[in-house]
CSV table of C-alpha atoms and ligand atoms in Angstrom, one decimal:
chain,number,residue,atom,x,y,z
A,1,MET,CA,-17.6,35.4,-16.7
A,2,SER,CA,-16.0,31.9,-17.2
A,3,LYS,CA,-18.0,29.2,-18.8
A,4,THR,CA,-19.1,26.4,-16.4
A,5,ILE,CA,-18.7,22.7,-16.9
A,6,TYR,CA,-21.2,20.5,-15.0
A,7,ILE,CA,-19.6,17.3,-13.7
A,8,ILE,CA,-22.6,15.1,-12.9
A,9,ASN,CA,-22.3,11.9,-10.9
A,10,GLY,CA,-24.9,9.2,-10.4
A,11,PRO,CA,-25.7,6.7,-7.7
A,12,ASN,CA,-23.1,5.3,-5.3
A,13,LEU,CA,-20.4,7.7,-6.5
A,14,ASN,CA,-20.7,9.6,-3.2
A,15,LEU,CA,-18.9,6.5,-1.9
A,16,LEU,CA,-16.0,6.9,-4.3
A,17,GLY,CA,-12.7,6.1,-2.4
A,18,LYS,CA,-14.6,4.0,0.1
A,19,ARG,CA,-16.5,1.4,-1.9
A,20,GLN,CA,-14.7,-1.5,-3.6
A,21,PRO,CA,-11.4,0.4,-3.8
A,22,GLU,CA,-9.9,-2.6,-5.8
A,23,ILE,CA,-12.2,-1.5,-8.6
A,24,TYR,CA,-12.7,2.3,-8.0
A,25,GLY,CA,-9.5,3.3,-6.2
A,26,HIS,CA,-9.0,5.4,-3.1
A,27,GLU,CA,-9.6,8.9,-4.4
A,28,THR,CA,-12.8,10.6,-3.6
A,29,LEU,CA,-15.2,13.0,-5.4
A,30,ALA,CA,-13.5,15.9,-3.5
A,31,ASP,CA,-10.2,14.8,-5.2
A,32,VAL,CA,-12.0,14.7,-8.6
A,33,GLU,CA,-13.3,18.2,-8.0
A,34,ARG,CA,-9.9,19.6,-7.1
A,35,GLN,CA,-8.2,17.9,-10.1
A,36,CYS,CA,-10.8,19.1,-12.5
A,37,ALA,CA,-10.9,22.6,-11.2
A,38,GLY,CA,-7.1,22.8,-11.7
A,39,VAL,CA,-7.3,21.7,-15.3
A,40,ALA,CA,-10.4,23.8,-16.0
A,41,GLN,CA,-8.6,26.9,-14.7
A,42,GLY,CA,-5.9,26.5,-17.3
A,43,PHE,CA,-8.6,26.8,-20.0
A,44,GLY,CA,-10.5,29.7,-18.3
A,45,LEU,CA,-13.3,27.3,-17.4
A,46,ALA,CA,-15.2,26.8,-14.1
A,47,VAL,CA,-16.6,23.5,-12.7
A,48,ARG,CA,-19.6,22.6,-10.7
A,49,LEU,CA,-19.5,19.0,-9.4
A,50,LEU,CA,-22.8,17.3,-8.6
A,51,GLN,CA,-23.7,13.9,-7.3
A,52,SER,CA,-27.1,12.2,-6.6
A,53,ASN,CA,-28.4,8.8,-5.9
A,54,ARG,CA,-31.8,9.8,-7.6
A,55,GLU,CA,-32.4,9.6,-11.3
A,56,GLY,CA,-34.8,12.6,-11.3
A,57,GLU,CA,-32.3,14.9,-9.6
A,58,LEU,CA,-29.7,14.0,-12.2
A,59,ILE,CA,-32.2,14.8,-15.0
A,60,ASP,CA,-33.1,18.2,-13.3
A,61,TRP,CA,-29.4,19.1,-13.3
A,62,ILE,CA,-29.1,18.2,-17.0
A,63,HIS,CA,-32.1,20.5,-17.7
A,64,GLU,CA,-30.5,23.2,-15.6
A,65,ALA,CA,-27.2,22.8,-17.6
A,66,ARG,CA,-29.1,23.9,-20.7
A,67,GLU,CA,-29.1,27.4,-19.3
A,68,LYS,CA,-26.1,27.4,-17.0
A,69,ALA,CA,-23.4,25.1,-18.5
A,70,ALA,CA,-21.2,25.1,-21.6
A,71,GLY,CA,-20.5,21.3,-21.4
A,72,ILE,CA,-21.3,18.2,-19.3
A,73,ILE,CA,-19.0,15.5,-18.0
A,74,ILE,CA,-21.2,12.7,-16.7
A,75,ASN,CA,-20.7,9.5,-14.9
A,76,PRO,CA,-24.2,8.2,-14.5
A,77,GLY,CA,-23.1,5.1,-12.5
A,78,ALA,CA,-25.5,2.2,-13.0
A,79,PHE,CA,-28.0,4.5,-14.7
A,80,THR,CA,-25.6,4.4,-17.6
A,81,HIS,CA,-27.0,0.9,-18.4
A,82,THR,CA,-30.6,1.5,-17.7
A,83,SER,CA,-31.7,5.1,-18.2
A,84,ILE,CA,-33.4,6.2,-21.4
A,85,ALA,CA,-34.7,9.2,-19.4
A,86,ILE,CA,-31.1,10.4,-18.8
A,87,LEU,CA,-30.3,9.9,-22.5
A,88,ASP,CA,-33.4,11.9,-23.5
A,89,ALA,CA,-32.3,14.8,-21.1
A,90,LEU,CA,-28.8,14.8,-22.6
A,91,ASN,CA,-30.3,14.9,-26.1
A,92,ALA,CA,-32.0,18.2,-25.1
A,93,PHE,CA,-28.6,19.7,-24.1
A,94,GLU,CA,-26.7,21.4,-26.9
A,95,GLY,CA,-23.1,21.5,-25.7
A,96,PRO,CA,-20.4,18.8,-25.6
A,97,VAL,CA,-21.1,15.8,-23.4
A,98,LEU,CA,-18.3,13.5,-22.3
A,99,GLU,CA,-19.0,10.2,-20.5
A,100,VAL,CA,-16.6,8.9,-17.8
A,101,HIS,CA,-16.4,5.6,-16.0
A,102,VAL,CA,-13.8,5.1,-13.4
A,103,SER,CA,-13.6,1.3,-14.1
A,104,ASN,CA,-13.2,-0.3,-17.5
A,105,VAL,CA,-16.9,-1.3,-17.9
A,106,HIS,CA,-16.0,-3.5,-20.9
A,107,LYS,CA,-13.8,-5.7,-18.8
A,108,ARG,CA,-16.6,-6.3,-16.4
A,109,GLU,CA,-20.1,-8.0,-16.4
A,110,SER,CA,-21.9,-8.0,-19.7
A,111,PHE,CA,-24.7,-5.9,-18.3
A,112,ARG,CA,-22.2,-3.0,-18.0
A,113,HIS,CA,-21.2,-3.2,-21.7
A,114,HIS,CA,-24.2,-1.3,-23.0
A,115,SER,CA,-24.5,2.4,-22.3
A,116,TYR,CA,-27.6,4.5,-23.3
A,117,VAL,CA,-25.5,7.6,-22.6
A,118,SER,CA,-22.9,6.7,-25.2
A,119,MET,CA,-25.6,7.2,-27.9
A,120,ARG,CA,-25.3,11.0,-27.1
A,121,ALA,CA,-21.8,11.3,-25.7
A,122,ASP,CA,-19.2,13.0,-27.9
A,123,GLY,CA,-16.5,11.0,-26.2
A,124,VAL,CA,-16.2,8.2,-23.6
A,125,LEU,CA,-13.4,7.4,-21.1
A,126,ALA,CA,-13.5,4.2,-19.2
A,127,GLY,CA,-10.9,2.5,-17.0
A,128,PHE,CA,-8.6,5.5,-16.4
A,129,GLY,CA,-9.5,5.6,-12.7
A,130,VAL,CA,-10.5,9.0,-11.4
A,131,GLU,CA,-7.9,10.5,-13.8
A,132,GLY,CA,-10.6,10.0,-16.5
A,133,TYR,CA,-12.4,13.1,-15.2
A,134,ALA,CA,-9.4,15.4,-15.5
A,135,LEU,CA,-8.7,13.9,-19.0
A,136,ALA,CA,-12.3,14.6,-20.0
A,137,MET,CA,-11.9,18.2,-18.6
A,138,ARG,CA,-8.8,18.6,-20.8
A,139,ARG,CA,-10.8,17.5,-23.8
A,140,MET,CA,-13.6,19.9,-22.8
A,141,GLY,CA,-11.0,22.7,-22.8
A,142,SER,CA,-10.0,21.9,-26.4
A,143,LEU,CA,-13.6,21.5,-27.5
A,144,LEU,CA,-14.7,24.9,-26.0
A,145,GLY,CA,-11.4,26.8,-26.3
B,1,DQA,C1,-19.2,3.2,-13.1
B,1,DQA,C2,-19.5,1.8,-13.8
B,1,DQA,C3,-20.9,1.4,-13.6
B,1,DQA,O1,-21.2,0.1,-14.3
B,1,DQA,C4,-21.2,1.2,-12.1
B,1,DQA,O2,-22.6,0.9,-11.9
B,1,DQA,C5,-20.9,2.4,-11.3
B,1,DQA,C6,-19.6,3.1,-11.7
B,1,DQA,C7,-17.7,3.5,-13.2
B,1,DQA,O3,-17.5,4.7,-12.9
B,1,DQA,O4,-16.9,2.7,-13.4
B,1,DQA,O5,-21.6,2.8,-10.4
B,1,DQA,O6,-20.0,4.2,-13.8
């Protein structure tokens, strides 16, 4: 059976493609899922894309990943900058963790410059648009291949 990569998305990312397209572009999470599944297939990996606006649900999926996923790609949205609880959950996960931001958070407001998740992430991609997810998946393939 193929190893599964969880692609976990935080608040407001259900609106990807619709909200502030000048910052986040026109592609949707469905496009992200399709692109990542294509890359994953080349490495013999499977993907499960998840999105929630609730911090606790994101944490539950990270816990579930301990049993069911070989790696995590995560865009925690605004929880990136606030959530010690998500950092703690990721610290309890043993596989590779890659952090993705559609926008270049370092070019934006100073409150977006700090990420709790980066203290755990094995790699961070920011400002590559939705392509960042597929690039992260490619890296996951080399880490797990
Ligand atoms: C984001 C950046 C965050 O600062 C913001 O709160 C988001 C999306 C990104 O993908 O660029 O919701 O994580």
